[in-house]
Short mmCIF file of C-alpha atoms in Angstrom, two decimals:
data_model
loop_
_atom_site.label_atom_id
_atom_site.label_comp_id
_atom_site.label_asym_id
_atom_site.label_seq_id
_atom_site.Cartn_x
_atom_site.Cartn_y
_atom_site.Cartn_z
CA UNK A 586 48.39 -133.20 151.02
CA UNK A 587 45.02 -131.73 150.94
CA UNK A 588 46.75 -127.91 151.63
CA UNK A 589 49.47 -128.96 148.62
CA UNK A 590 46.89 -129.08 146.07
CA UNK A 591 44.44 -126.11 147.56
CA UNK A 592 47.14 -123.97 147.43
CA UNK A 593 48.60 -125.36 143.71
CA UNK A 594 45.08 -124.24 142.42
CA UNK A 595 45.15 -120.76 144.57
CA UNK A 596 48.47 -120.26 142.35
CA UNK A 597 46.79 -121.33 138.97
CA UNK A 598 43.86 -119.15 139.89
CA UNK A 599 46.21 -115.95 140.91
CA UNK A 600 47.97 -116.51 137.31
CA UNK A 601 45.96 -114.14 134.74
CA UNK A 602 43.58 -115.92 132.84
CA UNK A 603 44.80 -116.55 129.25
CA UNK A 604 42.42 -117.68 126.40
CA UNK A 605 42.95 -119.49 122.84
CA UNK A 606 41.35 -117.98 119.65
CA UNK A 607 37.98 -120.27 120.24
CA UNK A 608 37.80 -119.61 124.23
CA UNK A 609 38.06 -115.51 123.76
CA UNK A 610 35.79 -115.11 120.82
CA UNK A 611 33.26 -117.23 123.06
CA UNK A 612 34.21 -115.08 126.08
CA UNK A 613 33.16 -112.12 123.82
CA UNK A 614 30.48 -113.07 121.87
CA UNK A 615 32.01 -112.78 118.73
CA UNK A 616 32.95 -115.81 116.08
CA UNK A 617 36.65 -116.64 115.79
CA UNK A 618 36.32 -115.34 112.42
CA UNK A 619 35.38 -111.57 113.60
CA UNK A 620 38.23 -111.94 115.78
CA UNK A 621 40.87 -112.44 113.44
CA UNK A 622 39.24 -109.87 111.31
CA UNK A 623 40.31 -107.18 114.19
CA UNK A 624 43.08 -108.64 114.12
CA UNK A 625 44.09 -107.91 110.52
CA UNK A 626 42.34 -104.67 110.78
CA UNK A 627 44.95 -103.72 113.98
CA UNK A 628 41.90 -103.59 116.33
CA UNK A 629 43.67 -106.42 118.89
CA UNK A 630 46.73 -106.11 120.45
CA UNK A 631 49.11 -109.00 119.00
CA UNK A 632 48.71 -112.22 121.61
CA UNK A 633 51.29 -114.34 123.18
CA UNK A 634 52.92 -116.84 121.29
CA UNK A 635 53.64 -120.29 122.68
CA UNK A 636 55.15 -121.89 120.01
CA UNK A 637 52.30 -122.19 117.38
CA UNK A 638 49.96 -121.44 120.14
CA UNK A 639 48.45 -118.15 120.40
CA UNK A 640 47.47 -117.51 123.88
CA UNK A 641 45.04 -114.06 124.62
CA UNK A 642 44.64 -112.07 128.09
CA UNK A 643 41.98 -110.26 129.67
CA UNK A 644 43.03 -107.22 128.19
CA UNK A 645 42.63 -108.67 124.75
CA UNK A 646 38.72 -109.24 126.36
CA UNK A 647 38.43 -105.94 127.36
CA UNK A 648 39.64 -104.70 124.09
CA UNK A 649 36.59 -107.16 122.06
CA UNK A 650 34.36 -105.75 124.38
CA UNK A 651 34.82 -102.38 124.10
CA UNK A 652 34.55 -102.36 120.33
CA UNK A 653 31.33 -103.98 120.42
CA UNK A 654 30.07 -101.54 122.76
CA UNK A 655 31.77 -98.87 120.27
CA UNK A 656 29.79 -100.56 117.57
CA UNK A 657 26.61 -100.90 119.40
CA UNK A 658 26.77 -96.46 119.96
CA UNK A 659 27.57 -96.10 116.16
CA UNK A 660 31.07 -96.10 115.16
CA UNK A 661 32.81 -97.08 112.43
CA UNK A 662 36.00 -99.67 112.15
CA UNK A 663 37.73 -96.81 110.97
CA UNK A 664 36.70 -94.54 113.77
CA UNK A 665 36.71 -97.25 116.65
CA UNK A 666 40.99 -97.64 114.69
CA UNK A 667 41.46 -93.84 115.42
CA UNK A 668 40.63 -93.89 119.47
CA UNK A 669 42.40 -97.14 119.70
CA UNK A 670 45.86 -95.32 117.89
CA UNK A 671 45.21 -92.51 120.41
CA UNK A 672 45.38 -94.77 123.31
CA UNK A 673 48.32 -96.68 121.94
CA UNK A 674 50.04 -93.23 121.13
CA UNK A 675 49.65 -92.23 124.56
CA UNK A 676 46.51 -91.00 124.85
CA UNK A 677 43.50 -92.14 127.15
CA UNK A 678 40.81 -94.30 125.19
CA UNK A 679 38.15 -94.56 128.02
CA UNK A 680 38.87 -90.12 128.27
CA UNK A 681 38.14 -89.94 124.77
CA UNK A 682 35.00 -92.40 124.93
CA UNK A 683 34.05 -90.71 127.91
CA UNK A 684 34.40 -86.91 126.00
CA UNK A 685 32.39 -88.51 123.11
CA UNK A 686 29.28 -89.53 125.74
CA UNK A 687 29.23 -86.14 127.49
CA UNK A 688 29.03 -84.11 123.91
CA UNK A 689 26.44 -86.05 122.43
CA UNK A 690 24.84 -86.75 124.99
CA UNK A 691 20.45 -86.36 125.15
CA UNK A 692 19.93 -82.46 126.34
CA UNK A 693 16.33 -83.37 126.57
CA UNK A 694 15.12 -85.66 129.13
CA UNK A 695 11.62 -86.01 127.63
CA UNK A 696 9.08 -89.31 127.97
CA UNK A 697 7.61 -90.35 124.90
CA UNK A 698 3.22 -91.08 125.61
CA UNK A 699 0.86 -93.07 124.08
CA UNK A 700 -2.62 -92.26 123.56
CA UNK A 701 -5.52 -94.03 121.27
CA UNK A 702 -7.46 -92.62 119.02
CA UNK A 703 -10.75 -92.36 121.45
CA UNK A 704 -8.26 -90.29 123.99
CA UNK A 705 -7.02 -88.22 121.02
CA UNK A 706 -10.72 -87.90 119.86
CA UNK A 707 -12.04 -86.59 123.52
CA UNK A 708 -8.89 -83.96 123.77
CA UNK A 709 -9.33 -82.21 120.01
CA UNK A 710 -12.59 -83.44 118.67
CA UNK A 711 -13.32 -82.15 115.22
CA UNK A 712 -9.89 -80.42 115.44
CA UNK A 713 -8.45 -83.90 115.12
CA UNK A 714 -8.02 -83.71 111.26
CA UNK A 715 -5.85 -84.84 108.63
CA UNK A 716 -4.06 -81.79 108.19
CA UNK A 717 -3.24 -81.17 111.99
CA UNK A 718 -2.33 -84.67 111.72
CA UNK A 719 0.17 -84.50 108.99
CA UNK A 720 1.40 -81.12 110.44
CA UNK A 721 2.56 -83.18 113.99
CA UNK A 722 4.07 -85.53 111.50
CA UNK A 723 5.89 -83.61 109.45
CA UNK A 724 7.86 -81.35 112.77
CA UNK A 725 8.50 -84.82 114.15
CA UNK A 726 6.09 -84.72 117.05
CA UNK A 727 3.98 -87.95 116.29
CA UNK A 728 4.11 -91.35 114.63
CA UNK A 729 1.25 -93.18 113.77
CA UNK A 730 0.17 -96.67 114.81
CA UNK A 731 -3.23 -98.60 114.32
CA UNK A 732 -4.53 -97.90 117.41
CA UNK A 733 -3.09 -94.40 118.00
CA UNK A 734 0.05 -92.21 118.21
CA UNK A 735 3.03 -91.91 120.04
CA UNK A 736 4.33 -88.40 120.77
CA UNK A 737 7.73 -87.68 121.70
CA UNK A 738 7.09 -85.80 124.16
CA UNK A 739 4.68 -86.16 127.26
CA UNK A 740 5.04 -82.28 128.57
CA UNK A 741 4.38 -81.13 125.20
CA UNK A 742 1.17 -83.22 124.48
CA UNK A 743 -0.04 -82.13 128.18
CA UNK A 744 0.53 -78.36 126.99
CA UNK A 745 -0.93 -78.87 123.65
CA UNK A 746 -4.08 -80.15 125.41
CA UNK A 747 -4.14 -77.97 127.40
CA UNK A 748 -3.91 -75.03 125.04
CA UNK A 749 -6.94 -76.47 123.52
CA UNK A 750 -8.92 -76.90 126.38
CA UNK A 751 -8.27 -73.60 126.67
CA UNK A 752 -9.74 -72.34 123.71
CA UNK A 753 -6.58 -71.92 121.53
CA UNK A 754 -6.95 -73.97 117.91
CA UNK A 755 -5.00 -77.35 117.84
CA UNK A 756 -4.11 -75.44 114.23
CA UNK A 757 -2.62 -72.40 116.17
CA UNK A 758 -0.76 -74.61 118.56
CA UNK A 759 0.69 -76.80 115.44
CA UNK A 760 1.67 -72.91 113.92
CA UNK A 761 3.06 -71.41 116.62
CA UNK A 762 5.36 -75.16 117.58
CA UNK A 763 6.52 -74.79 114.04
CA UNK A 764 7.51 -70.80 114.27
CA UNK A 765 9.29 -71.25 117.23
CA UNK A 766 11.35 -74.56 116.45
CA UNK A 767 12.80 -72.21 113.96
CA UNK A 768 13.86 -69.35 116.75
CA UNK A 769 15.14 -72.23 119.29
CA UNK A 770 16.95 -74.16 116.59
CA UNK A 771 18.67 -70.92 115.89
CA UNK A 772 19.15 -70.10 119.90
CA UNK A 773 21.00 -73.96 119.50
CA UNK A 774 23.37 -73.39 116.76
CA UNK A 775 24.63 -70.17 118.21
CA UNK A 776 25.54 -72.46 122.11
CA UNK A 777 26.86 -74.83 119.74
CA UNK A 778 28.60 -71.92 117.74
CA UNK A 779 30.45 -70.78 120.91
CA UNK A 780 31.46 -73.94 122.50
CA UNK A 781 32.93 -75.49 119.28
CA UNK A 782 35.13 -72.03 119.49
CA UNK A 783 35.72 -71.76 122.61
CA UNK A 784 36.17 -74.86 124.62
CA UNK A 785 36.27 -77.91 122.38
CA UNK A 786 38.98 -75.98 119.44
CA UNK A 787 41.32 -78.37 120.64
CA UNK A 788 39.57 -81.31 118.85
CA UNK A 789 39.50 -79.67 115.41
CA UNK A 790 42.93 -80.22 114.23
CA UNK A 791 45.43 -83.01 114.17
CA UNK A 792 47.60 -82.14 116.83
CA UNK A 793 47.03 -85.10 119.83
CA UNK A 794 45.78 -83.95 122.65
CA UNK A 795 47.92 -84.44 125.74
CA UNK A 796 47.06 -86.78 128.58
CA UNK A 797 44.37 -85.93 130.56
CA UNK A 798 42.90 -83.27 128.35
CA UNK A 799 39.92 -85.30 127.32
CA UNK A 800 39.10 -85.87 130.81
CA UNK A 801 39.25 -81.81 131.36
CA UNK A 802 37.20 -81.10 128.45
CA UNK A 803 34.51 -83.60 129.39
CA UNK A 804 34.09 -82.03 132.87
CA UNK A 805 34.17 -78.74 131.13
CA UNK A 806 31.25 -79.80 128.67
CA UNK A 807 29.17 -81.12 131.91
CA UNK A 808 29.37 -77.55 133.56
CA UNK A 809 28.65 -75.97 130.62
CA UNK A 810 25.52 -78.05 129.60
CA UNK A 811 23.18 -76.77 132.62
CA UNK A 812 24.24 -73.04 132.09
CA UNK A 813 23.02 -72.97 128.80
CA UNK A 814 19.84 -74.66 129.86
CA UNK A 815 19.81 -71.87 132.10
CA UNK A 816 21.21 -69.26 129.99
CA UNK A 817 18.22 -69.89 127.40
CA UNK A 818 15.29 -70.06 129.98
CA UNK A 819 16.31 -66.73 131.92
CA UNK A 820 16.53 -64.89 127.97
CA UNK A 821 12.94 -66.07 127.17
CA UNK A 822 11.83 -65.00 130.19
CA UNK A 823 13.13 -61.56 130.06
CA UNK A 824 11.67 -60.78 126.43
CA UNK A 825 7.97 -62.05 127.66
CA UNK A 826 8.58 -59.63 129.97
CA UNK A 827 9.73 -57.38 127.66
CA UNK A 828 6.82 -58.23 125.20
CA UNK A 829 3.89 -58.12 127.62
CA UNK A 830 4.98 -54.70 129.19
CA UNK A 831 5.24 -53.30 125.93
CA UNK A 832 1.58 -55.18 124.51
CA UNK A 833 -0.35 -54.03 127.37
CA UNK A 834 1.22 -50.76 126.79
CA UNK A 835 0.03 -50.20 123.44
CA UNK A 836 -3.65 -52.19 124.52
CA UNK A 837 -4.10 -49.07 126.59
CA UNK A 838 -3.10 -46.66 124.19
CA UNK A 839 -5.80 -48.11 121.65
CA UNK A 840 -8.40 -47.85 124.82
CA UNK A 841 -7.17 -44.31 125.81
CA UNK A 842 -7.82 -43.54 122.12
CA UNK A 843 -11.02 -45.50 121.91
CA UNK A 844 -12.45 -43.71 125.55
CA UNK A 845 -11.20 -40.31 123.49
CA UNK A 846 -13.45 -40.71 120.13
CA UNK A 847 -16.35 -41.80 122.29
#
């Protein structure tokens, strides 16, 4: 008798698991009334009706949870609407979600740092003024808090430091940050420039893309992201080279010419 009813509950627990309104909104975190809202909004697929009993699956779950975690990284209704009709039109929701994470992904991998005001005071000194202040406020750098700042970055904080130690004016650092955000910020637009051209032009028109594409494009985008990196740090690194060969150059033509008129 015992096995009867051990295996009657093996069967019941092999059966999918099927939820009412109340039970899947609970399952997802959600009220019943933000459920029926995706509902009307075409969010949820329709559930199965048992006479006036609508019963929902895991897949309806899945669904919930998936918009919420839509939500949580910024979309809209209307855009979360759009990747579900791709899915349902025969494209691959998770391919597109996943093509969405590998393009907007962080390029930097920076740690923010704290210091207080006493550590900030020991590393500039008198250089620690209100304009150099404002001036790491106003690029973005710094925020403010009673007892100190938080910089976004730690390697740049240790370099700017270090600079100063150095002998080079917290002003000049602040000046030189700010002309070369400009250059790189250019150097950006034109990577961005060639691989909105060149390997994502299949997104920018209305046309579906076919199954699997997403899933190409994202491991395209992943391959792509270190060469820049590396495209970018091998360029800079040629024009120093560039730039100190031809400044020591001219430094001994003005000693050449100095030796000369003595």
């Amino acid at each position: 008798m015992l096995i009867a009813v051990d295996k009657v509950r093996a069967a019941a627990d092999d059966r999918k698991r099927e939820y009412r309104v109340e039970e899947l909104a609970e399952a997802a975190g959600i009220t019943t009334r933000t459920l029926r809202f995706y509902r009307e909004r075409k969010l949820l697929q329709p559930p199965r009706k048992e006479g006036r009993i609508a019963w929902y699956g895991e897949e309806h779950l899945s669904r919930l949870r998936m918009i919420g975690e839509l939500l949580e990284r910024g979309h809209t209704l209307g855009g979360i609407a759009e990747l579900i009709g791709a899915g349902e039109s025969g494209r691959d929701v998770a391919g597109l979600i996943g093509l969405e994470a590998a393009i907007v992904a962080p390029w930097s991998d920076e740690t923010p740092v704290r210091l207080d005001w006493k550590e900030l005071k020991n590393a500039f000194g008198d250089q620690l003024t209100e304009e150099n202040t404002a001036e790491a406020i106003a690029q973005g750098y710094i925020s403010i808090q009673d007892d100190g700042i938080t910089h976004v970055s730690r390697r740049l904080m240790d370099a700017t430091t270090e600079l100063v130690a150095e002998g080079v004016p917290l002003a000049a650092v602040l000046d030189a940050s700010r002309r070369t955000r400009e250059y790189v910020d250019a150097i950006a637009e034109i990577f961005i420039e060639v691989v909105s051209e060149h390997l994502l032009s299949a997104l920018s028109g209305d046309t579906p893309l076919p199954p699997g594409e997403a899933a190409r494009l994202t491991e395209r985008i992943l391959r792509v992201r270190p060469l820049a990196r590396t495209v970018a740090d091998a360029q800079f690194t040629l024009a120093m080279d560039r730039r100190v060969q031809a400044e020591y150059a001219e430094l001994l033509r003005q000693r050449r010419e100095y030796g000369s008129e003595a």
